[in-house]
CSV table of C-alpha atoms and ligand atoms in Angstrom, one decimal:
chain,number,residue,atom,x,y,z
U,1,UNK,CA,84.1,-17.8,45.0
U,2,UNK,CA,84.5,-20.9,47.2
U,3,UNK,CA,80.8,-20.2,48.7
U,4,UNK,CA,79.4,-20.1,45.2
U,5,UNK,CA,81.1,-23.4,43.6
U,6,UNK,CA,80.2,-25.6,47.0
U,7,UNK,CA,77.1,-24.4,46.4
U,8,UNK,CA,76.9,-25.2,42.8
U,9,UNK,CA,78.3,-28.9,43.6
U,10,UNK,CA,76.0,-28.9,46.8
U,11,UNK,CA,73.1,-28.3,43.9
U,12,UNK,CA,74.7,-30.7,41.2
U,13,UNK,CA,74.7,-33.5,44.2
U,14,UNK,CA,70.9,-32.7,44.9
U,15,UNK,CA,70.2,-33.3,41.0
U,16,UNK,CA,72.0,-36.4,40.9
U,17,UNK,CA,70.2,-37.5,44.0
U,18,UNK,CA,66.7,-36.4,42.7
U,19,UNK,CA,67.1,-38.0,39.7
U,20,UNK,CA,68.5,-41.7,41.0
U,21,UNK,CA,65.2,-41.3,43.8
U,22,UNK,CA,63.0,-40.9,40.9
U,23,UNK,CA,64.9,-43.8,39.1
U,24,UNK,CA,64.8,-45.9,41.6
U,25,UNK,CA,61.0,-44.8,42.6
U,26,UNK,CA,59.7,-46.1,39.6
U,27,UNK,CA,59.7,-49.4,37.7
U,28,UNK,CA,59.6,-49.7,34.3
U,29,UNK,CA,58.1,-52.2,31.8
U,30,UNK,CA,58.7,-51.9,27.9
U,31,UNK,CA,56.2,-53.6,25.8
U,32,UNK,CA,58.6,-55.1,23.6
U,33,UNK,CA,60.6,-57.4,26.5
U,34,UNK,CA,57.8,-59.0,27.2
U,35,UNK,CA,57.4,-59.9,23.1
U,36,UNK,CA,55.5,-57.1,21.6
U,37,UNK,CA,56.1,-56.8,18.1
U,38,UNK,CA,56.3,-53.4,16.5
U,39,UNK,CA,55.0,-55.3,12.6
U,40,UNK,CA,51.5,-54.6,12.8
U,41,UNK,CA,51.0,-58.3,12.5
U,42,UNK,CA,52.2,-60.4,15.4
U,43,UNK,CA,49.2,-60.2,17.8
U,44,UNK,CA,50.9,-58.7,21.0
U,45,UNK,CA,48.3,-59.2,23.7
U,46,UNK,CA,49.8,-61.7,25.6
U,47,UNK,CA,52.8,-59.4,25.9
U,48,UNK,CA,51.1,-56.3,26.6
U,49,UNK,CA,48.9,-58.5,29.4
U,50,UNK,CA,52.1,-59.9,30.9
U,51,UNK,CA,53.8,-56.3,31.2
U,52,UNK,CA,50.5,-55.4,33.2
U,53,UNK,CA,50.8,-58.2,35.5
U,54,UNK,CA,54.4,-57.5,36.7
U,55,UNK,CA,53.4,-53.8,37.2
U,56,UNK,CA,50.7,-55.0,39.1
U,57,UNK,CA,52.6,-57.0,41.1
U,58,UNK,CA,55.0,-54.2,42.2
U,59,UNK,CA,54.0,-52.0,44.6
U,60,UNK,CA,56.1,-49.1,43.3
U,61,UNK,CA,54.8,-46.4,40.9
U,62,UNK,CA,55.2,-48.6,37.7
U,63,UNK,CA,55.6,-47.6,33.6
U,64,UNK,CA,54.3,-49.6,31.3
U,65,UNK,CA,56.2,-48.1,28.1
U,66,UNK,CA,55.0,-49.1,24.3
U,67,UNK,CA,57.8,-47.5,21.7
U,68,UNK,CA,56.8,-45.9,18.5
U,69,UNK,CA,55.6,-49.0,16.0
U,70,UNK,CA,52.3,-50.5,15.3
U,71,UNK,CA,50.9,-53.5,17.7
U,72,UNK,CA,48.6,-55.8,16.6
U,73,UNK,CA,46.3,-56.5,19.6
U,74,UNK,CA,43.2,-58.8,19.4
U,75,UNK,CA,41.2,-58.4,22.5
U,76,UNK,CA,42.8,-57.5,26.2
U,77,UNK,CA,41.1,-57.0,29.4
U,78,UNK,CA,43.4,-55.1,31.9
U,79,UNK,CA,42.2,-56.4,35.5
U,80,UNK,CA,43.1,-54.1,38.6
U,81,UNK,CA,41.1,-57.0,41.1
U,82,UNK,CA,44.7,-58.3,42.2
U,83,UNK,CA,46.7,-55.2,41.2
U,84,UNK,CA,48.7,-54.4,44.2
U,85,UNK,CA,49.7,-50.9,42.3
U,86,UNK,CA,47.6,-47.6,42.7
U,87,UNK,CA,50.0,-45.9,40.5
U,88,UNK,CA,50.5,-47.3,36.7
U,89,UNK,CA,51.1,-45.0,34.0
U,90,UNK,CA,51.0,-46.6,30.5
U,91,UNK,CA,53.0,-44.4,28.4
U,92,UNK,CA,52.2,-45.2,24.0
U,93,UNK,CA,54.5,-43.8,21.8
U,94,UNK,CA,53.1,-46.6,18.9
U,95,UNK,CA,49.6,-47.7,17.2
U,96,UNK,CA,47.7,-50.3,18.4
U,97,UNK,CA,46.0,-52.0,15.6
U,98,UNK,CA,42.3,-53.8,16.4
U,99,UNK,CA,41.8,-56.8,14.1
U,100,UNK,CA,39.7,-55.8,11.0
U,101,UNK,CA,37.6,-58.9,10.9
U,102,UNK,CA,35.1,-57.6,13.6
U,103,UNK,CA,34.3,-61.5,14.7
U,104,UNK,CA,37.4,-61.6,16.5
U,105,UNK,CA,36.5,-59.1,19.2
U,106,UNK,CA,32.8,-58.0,18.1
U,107,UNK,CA,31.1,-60.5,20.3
U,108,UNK,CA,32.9,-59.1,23.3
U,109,UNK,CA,31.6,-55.9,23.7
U,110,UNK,CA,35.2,-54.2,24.0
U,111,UNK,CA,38.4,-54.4,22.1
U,112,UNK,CA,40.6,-53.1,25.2
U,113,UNK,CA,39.1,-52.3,29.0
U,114,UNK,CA,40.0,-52.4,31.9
U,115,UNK,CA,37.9,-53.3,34.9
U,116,UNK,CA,38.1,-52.8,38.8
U,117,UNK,CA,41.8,-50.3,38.4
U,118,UNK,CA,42.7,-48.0,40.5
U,119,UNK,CA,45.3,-45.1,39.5
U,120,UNK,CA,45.7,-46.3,35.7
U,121,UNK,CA,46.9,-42.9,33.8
U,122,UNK,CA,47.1,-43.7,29.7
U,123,UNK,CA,49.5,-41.1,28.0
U,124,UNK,CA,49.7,-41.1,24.3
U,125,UNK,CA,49.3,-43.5,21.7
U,126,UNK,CA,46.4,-43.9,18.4
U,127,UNK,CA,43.8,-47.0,18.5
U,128,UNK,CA,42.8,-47.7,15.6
U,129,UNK,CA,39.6,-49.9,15.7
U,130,UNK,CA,39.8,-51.0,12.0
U,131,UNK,CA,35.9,-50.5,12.4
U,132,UNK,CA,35.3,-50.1,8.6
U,133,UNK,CA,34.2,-53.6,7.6
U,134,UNK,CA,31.7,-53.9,11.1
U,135,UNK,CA,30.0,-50.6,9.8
U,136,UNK,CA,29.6,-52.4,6.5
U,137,UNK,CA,27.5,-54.9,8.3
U,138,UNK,CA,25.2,-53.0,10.2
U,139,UNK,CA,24.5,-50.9,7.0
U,140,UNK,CA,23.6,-53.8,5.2
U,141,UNK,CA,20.9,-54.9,7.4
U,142,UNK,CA,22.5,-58.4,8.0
U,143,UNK,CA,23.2,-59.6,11.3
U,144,UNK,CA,26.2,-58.4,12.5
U,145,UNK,CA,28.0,-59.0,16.6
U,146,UNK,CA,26.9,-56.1,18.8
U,147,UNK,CA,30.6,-54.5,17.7
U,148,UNK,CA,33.2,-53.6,20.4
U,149,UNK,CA,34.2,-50.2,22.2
U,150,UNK,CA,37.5,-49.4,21.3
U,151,UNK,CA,38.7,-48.3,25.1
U,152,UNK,CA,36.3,-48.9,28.4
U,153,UNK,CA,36.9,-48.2,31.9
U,154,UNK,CA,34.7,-50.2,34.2
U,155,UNK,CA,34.7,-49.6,38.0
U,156,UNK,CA,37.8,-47.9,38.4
U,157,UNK,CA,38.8,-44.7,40.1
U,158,UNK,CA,41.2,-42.1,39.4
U,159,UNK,CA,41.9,-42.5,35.9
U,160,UNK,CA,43.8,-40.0,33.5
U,161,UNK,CA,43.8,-40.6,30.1
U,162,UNK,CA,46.0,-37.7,28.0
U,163,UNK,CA,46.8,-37.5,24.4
U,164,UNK,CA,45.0,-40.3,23.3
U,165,UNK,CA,43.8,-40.4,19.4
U,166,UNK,CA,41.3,-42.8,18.6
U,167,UNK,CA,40.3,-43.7,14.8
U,168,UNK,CA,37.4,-45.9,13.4
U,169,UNK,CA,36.1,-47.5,16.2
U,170,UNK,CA,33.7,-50.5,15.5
U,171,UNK,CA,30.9,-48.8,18.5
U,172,UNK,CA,32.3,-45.9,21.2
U,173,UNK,CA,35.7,-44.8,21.5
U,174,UNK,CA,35.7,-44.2,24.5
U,175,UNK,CA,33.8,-45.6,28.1
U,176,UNK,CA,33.5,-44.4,31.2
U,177,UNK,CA,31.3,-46.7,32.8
U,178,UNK,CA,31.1,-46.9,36.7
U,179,UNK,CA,33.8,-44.7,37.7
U,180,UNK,CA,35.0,-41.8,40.2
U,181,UNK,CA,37.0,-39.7,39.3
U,182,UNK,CA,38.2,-39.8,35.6
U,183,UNK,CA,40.3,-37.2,33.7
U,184,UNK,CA,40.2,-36.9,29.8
U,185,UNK,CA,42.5,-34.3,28.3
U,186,UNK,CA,43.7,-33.7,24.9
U,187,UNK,CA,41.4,-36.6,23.6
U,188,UNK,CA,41.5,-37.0,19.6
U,189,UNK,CA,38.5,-38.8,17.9
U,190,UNK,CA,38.1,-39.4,14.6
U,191,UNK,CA,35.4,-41.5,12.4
U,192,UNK,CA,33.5,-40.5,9.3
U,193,UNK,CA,30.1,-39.1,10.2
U,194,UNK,CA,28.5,-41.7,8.6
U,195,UNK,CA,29.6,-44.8,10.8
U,196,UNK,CA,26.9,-46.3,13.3
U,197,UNK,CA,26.8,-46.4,16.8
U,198,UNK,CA,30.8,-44.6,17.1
U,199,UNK,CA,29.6,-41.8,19.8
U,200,UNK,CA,32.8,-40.2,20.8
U,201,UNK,CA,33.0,-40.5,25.0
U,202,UNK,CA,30.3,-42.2,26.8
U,203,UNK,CA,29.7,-41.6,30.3
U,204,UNK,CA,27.4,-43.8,32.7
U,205,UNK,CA,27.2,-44.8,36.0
U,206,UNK,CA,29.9,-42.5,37.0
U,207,UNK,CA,31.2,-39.6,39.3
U,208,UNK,CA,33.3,-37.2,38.3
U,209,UNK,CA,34.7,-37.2,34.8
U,210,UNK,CA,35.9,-34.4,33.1
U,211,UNK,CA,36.7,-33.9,29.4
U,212,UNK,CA,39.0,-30.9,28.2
U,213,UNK,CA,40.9,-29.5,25.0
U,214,UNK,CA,39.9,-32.9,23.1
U,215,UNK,CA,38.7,-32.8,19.4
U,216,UNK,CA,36.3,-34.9,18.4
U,217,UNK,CA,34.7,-36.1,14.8
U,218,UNK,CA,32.6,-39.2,14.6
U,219,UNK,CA,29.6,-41.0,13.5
U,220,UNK,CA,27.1,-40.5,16.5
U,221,UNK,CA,27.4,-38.3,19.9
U,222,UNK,CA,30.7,-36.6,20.0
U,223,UNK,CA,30.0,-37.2,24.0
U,224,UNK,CA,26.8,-39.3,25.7
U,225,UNK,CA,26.1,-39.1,29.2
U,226,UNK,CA,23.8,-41.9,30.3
U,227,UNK,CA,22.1,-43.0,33.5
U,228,UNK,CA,23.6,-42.7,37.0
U,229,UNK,CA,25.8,-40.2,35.9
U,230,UNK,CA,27.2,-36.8,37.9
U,231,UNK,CA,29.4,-33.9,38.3
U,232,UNK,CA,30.6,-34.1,35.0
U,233,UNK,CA,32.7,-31.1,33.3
U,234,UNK,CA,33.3,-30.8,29.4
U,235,UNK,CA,35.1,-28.0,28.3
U,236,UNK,CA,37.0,-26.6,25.3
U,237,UNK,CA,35.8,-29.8,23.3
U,238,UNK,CA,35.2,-28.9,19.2
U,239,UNK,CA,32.3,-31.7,18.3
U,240,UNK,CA,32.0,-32.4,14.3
U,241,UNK,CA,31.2,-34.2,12.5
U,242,UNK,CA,28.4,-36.2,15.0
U,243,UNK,CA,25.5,-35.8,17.3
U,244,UNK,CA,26.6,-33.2,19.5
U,245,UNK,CA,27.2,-33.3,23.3
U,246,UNK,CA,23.8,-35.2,24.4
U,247,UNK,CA,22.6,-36.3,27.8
U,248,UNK,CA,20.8,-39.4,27.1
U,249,UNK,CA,19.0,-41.4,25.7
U,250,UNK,CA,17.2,-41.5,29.3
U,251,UNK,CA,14.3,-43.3,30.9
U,252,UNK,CA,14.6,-46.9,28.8
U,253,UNK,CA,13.6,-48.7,32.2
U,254,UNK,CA,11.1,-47.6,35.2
U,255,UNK,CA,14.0,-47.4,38.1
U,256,UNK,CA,17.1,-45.7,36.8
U,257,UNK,CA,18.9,-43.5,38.5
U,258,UNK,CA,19.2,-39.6,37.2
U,259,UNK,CA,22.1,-37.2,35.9
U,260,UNK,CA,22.6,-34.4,38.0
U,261,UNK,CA,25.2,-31.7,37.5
U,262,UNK,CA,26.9,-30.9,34.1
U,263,UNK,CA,28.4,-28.4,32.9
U,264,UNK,CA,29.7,-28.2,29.0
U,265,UNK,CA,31.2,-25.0,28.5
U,266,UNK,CA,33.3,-23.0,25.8
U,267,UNK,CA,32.7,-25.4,23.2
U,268,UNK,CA,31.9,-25.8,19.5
U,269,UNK,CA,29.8,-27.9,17.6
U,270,UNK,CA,30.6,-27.4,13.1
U,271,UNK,CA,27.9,-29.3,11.0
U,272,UNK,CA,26.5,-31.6,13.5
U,273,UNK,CA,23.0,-32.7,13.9
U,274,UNK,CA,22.8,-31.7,17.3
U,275,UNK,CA,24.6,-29.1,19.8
U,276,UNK,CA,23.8,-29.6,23.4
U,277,UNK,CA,20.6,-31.8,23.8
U,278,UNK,CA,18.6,-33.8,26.5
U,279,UNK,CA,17.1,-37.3,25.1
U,280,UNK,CA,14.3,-39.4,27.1
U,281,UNK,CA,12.4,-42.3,26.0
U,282,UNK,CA,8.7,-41.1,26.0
U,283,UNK,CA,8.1,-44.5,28.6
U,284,UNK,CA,7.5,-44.5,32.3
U,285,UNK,CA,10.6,-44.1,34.6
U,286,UNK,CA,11.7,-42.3,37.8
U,287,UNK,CA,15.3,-40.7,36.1
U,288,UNK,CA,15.6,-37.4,36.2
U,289,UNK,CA,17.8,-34.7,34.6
U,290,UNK,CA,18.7,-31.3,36.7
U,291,UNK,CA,21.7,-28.7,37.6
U,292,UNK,CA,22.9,-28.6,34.1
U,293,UNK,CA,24.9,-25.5,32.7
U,294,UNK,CA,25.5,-25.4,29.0
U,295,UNK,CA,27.3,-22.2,28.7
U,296,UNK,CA,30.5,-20.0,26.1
U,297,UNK,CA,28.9,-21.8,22.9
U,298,UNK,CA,29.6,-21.7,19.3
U,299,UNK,CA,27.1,-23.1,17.2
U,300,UNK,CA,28.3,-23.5,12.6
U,301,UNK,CA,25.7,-24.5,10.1
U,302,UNK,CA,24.0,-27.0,13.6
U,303,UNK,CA,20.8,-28.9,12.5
U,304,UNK,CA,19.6,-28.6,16.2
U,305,UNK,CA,21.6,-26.2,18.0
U,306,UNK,CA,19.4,-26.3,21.4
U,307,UNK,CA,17.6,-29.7,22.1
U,308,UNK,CA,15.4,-31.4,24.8
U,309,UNK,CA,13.7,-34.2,23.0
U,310,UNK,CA,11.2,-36.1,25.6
U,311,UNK,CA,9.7,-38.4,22.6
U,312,UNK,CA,12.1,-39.9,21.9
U,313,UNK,CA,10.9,-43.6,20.7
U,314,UNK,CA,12.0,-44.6,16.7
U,315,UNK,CA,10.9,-47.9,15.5
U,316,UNK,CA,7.8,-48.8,17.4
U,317,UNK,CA,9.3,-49.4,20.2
U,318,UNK,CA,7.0,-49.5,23.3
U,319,UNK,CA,6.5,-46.2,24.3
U,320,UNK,CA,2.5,-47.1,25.9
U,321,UNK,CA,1.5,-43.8,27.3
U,322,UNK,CA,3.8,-41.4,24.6
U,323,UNK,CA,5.0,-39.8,27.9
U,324,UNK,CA,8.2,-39.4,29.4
U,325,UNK,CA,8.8,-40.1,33.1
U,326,UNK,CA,12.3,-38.6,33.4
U,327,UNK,CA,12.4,-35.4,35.6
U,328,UNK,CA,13.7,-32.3,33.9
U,329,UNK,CA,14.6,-29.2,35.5
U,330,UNK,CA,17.4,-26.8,36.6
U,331,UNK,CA,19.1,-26.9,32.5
U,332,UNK,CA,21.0,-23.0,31.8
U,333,UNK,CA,21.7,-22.0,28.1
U,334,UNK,CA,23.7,-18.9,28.8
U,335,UNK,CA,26.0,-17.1,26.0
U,336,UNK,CA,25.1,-19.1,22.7
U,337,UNK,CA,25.3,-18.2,19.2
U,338,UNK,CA,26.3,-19.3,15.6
U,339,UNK,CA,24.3,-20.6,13.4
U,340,UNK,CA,21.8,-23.0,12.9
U,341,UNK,CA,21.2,-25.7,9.5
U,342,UNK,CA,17.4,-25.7,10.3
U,343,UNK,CA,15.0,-22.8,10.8
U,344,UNK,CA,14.0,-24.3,14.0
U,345,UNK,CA,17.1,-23.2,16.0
U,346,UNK,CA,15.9,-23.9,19.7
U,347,UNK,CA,13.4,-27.0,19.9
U,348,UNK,CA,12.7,-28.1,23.4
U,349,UNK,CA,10.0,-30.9,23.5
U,350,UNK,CA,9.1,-32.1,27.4
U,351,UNK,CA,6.9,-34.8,28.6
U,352,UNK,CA,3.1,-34.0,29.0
U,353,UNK,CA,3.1,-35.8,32.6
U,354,UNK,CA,6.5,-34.3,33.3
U,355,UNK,CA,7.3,-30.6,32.0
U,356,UNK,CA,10.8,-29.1,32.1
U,357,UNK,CA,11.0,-26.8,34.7
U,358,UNK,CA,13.6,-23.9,35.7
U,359,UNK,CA,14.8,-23.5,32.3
U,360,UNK,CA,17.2,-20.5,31.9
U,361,UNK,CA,18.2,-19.0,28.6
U,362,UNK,CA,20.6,-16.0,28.7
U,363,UNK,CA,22.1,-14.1,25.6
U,364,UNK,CA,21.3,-16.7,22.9
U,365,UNK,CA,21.7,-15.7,19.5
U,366,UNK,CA,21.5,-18.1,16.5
U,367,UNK,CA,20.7,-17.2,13.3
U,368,UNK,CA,18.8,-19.3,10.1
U,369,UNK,CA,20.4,-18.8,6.5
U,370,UNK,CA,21.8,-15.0,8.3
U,371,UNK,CA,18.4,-14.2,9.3
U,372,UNK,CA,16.1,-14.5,12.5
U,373,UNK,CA,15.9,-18.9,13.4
U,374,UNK,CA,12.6,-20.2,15.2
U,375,UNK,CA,11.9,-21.3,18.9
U,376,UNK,CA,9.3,-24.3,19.3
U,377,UNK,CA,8.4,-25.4,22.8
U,378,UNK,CA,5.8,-27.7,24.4
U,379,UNK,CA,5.2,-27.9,28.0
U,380,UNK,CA,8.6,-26.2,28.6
U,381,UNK,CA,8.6,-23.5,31.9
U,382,UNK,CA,11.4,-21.4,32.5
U,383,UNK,CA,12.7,-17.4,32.2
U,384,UNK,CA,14.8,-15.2,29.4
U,385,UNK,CA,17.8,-12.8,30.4
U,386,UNK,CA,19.6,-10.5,28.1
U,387,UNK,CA,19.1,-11.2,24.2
U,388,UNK,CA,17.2,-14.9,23.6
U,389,UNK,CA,17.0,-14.8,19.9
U,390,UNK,CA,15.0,-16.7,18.4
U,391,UNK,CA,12.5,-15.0,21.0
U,392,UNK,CA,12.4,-17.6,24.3
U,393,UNK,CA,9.1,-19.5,23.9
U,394,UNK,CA,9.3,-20.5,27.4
U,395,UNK,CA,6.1,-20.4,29.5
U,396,UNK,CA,6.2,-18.6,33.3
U,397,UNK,CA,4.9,-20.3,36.3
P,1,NAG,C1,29.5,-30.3,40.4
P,1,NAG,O1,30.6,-30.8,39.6
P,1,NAG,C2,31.8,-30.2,39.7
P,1,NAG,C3,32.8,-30.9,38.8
P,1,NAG,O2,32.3,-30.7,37.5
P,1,NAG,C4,32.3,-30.3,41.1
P,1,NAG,O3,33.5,-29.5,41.3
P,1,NAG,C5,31.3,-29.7,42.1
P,1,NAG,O4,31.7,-29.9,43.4
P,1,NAG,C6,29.9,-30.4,41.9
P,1,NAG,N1,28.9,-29.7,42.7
P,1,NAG,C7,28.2,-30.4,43.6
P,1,NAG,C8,27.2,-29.6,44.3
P,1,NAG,O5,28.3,-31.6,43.8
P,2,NAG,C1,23.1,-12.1,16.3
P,2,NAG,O1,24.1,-12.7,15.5
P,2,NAG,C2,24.2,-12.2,14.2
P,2,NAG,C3,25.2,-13.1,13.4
P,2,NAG,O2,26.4,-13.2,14.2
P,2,NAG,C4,24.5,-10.8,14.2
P,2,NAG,O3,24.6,-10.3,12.9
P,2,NAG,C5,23.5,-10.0,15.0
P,2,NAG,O4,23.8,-8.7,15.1
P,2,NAG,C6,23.3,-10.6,16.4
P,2,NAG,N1,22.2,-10.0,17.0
P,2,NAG,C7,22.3,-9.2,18.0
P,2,NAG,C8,21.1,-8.5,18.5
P,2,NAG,O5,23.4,-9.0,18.6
């Protein structure tokens, strides 16, 4: 009897003493004693910028806390260059609220970023990128500001972002451009299918970034890998509306540096113009595109399920030779089906000077209007396993 209650009190004091460590472990800053406003109205910016700067100044695992309410915030660039902190987690229970007259922050390329961080976790919170009068613009034809990204991470490392839901941005969502290491999880996009330039996630630059169990419904690509990009994982991700899950566009500029290992897997794409597709600029370049696995696909009513597009080059632009430079080889479609909007179900288009090689499909089926879809290739080289339907048009070595 005695043993058992000293041993509960024993435990009781270890709780107690667990929980006053963690307490005392970390620092937190809430928005609103700084002077956030919870109105919608009162841009916050300096507030939220002020609470960054005294958990950047401790060098204890810091909160930065934002309670339920909507924040007005007009443009803020989160610096890590003099942030002493490698452990900041920005927990957002409200809305921030971009301005809706898009000169405000259009000019600047971003609404919110943050540049040179180093262990910056966001938990929570909606954007909302008020992007509706900006699309406007750019559908008129007039001459609009080059629009801003809702959220960017420049050359940071170790980032986490969970829970996030991000509506109407003016351009992307999301950034990832120049990091290591970068987790997405739980990631909620949404933008009508019509608005310009909104892709989803972008990726460049970076090492390291996966995406998982995020849902995402936009404009353009639901995620865009660019240049300089690796070891990238996407999986459990439902794209659509948008452009599907597309690595590129590639090979703009002669030296550019490739994307090598990616893997999207157990996905599914529901009315978009694209599934899983590969995008170069038919110009000269030395990128390259190789050790990429798209695998545990489900393709609905998909104008272009299966896409490598080498020619790429819409509105004149200088494209002299018609030829792609970019390097493409080591891609696996394994386990794919559904259905696809076109008749043309599998479409893979390579460079004359530089044909895909080492292209694997395995157990592919996708169907046209519930009968047999088509395959199209040109100067594509690979091998079938399993069922391929439509039948692989793949050439052997
Ligand atoms: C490929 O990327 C994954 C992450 O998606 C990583 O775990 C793996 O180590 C990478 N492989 C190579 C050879 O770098
Ligand atoms: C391909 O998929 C369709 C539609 O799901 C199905 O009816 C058909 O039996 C499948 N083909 C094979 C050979 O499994």
């Amino acid at each position: 009897m005695a043993g058992a209650s000293s041993f509960l009190l024993a435990f009781h004091f270890l709780l107690i003493f667990s929980q006053y460590s963690t307490l005392a472990a970390i620092a937190n800053y809430n928005v609103q004693n700084f002077g956030a406003k919870p109105d919608g109205k009162t841009d916050s910016t300096k507030a939220f910028l002020s609470a960054w700067s005294s958990a950047c100044a401790s060098t204890q695992p810091a909160n930065i806390y934002v309670p339920p309410g909507r924040y007005f915030l007009s443009a803020a660039t989160f610096a890590g260059q003099s942030c002493k902190n490698p452990a900041i987690i920005i927990r957002i229970d409200g809305t921030l609220v971009a301005p809706s007259d898009y000169n405000v922050n259009g000019n600047s390329g971003n609404w919110i970023d943050f540049q040179r961080v180093t262990g910056v976790s966001v938990i929570g919170g909606n954007l909302d990128g008020q992007g509706i009068q900006f699309w406007a613009c750019k559908n008129s034809g007039k001459k609009c500001p080059q629009g801003a990204t809702t959220l960017a991470f420049y050359n940071s490392n170790n980032i986490m972002i969970n829970g996030l839901s991000s509506i109407n941005s003016q351009k992307f969502h999301i950034l990832v451009d120049g990091c290591q290491n970068a987790n997405l999880v739980g990631i909620k996009v949404s933008a009508p299918g019509n608005s310009p330039t909104t892709d989803g996630i972008h990726i460049e630059k970076s090492m390291g970034v996966t995406i998982m169990n995020s849902n995402i419904g936009t404009g353009d690509d639901c995620v865009s890998i660019g240049p300089g990009t690796s070891n990238v994982w996407i999986e459990n991700v439902a794209c659509g509306p948008g452009h599907g899950i597309s690595i590129g566009s590639l090979g703009w500029v002669l030296q550019e540096p490739g994307v090598q290992n990616v893997t999207v897997t157990s996905s599914s794409f529901t009315g978009t113009q694209n599934g899983v597709r590969v995008k170069t600029w038919a110009r000269p370049s030395n990128g390259f595109v190789r050790h990429i696995i798209f695998q545990h696909l489900v393709m609905v009513n998909v104008q272009n399920p299966i896409i490598i597009d080498q020619n790429y080059c819409p509105f004149d632009q200088t494209c002299p030779n018609q030829a792609s430079g970019v390097k493409i080889s080591d891609i696996t479609y394994q386990d794919i089906h559904g259905s696809s909007a076109t008749e043309i179900a599998v479409k893979l288009v390579c460079s004359k000077q530089n044909p895909c090689n080492g292209i694997t499909m395995e157990d592919v089926n996708l169907t046209y209007k519930n009968g047999p879809a088509q395959s199209s290739c040109i100067n594509a080289y690979g091998k079938s396993f399993g069922l391929v339907q439509p039948n692989s048009c793949l050439r052997r070595r």
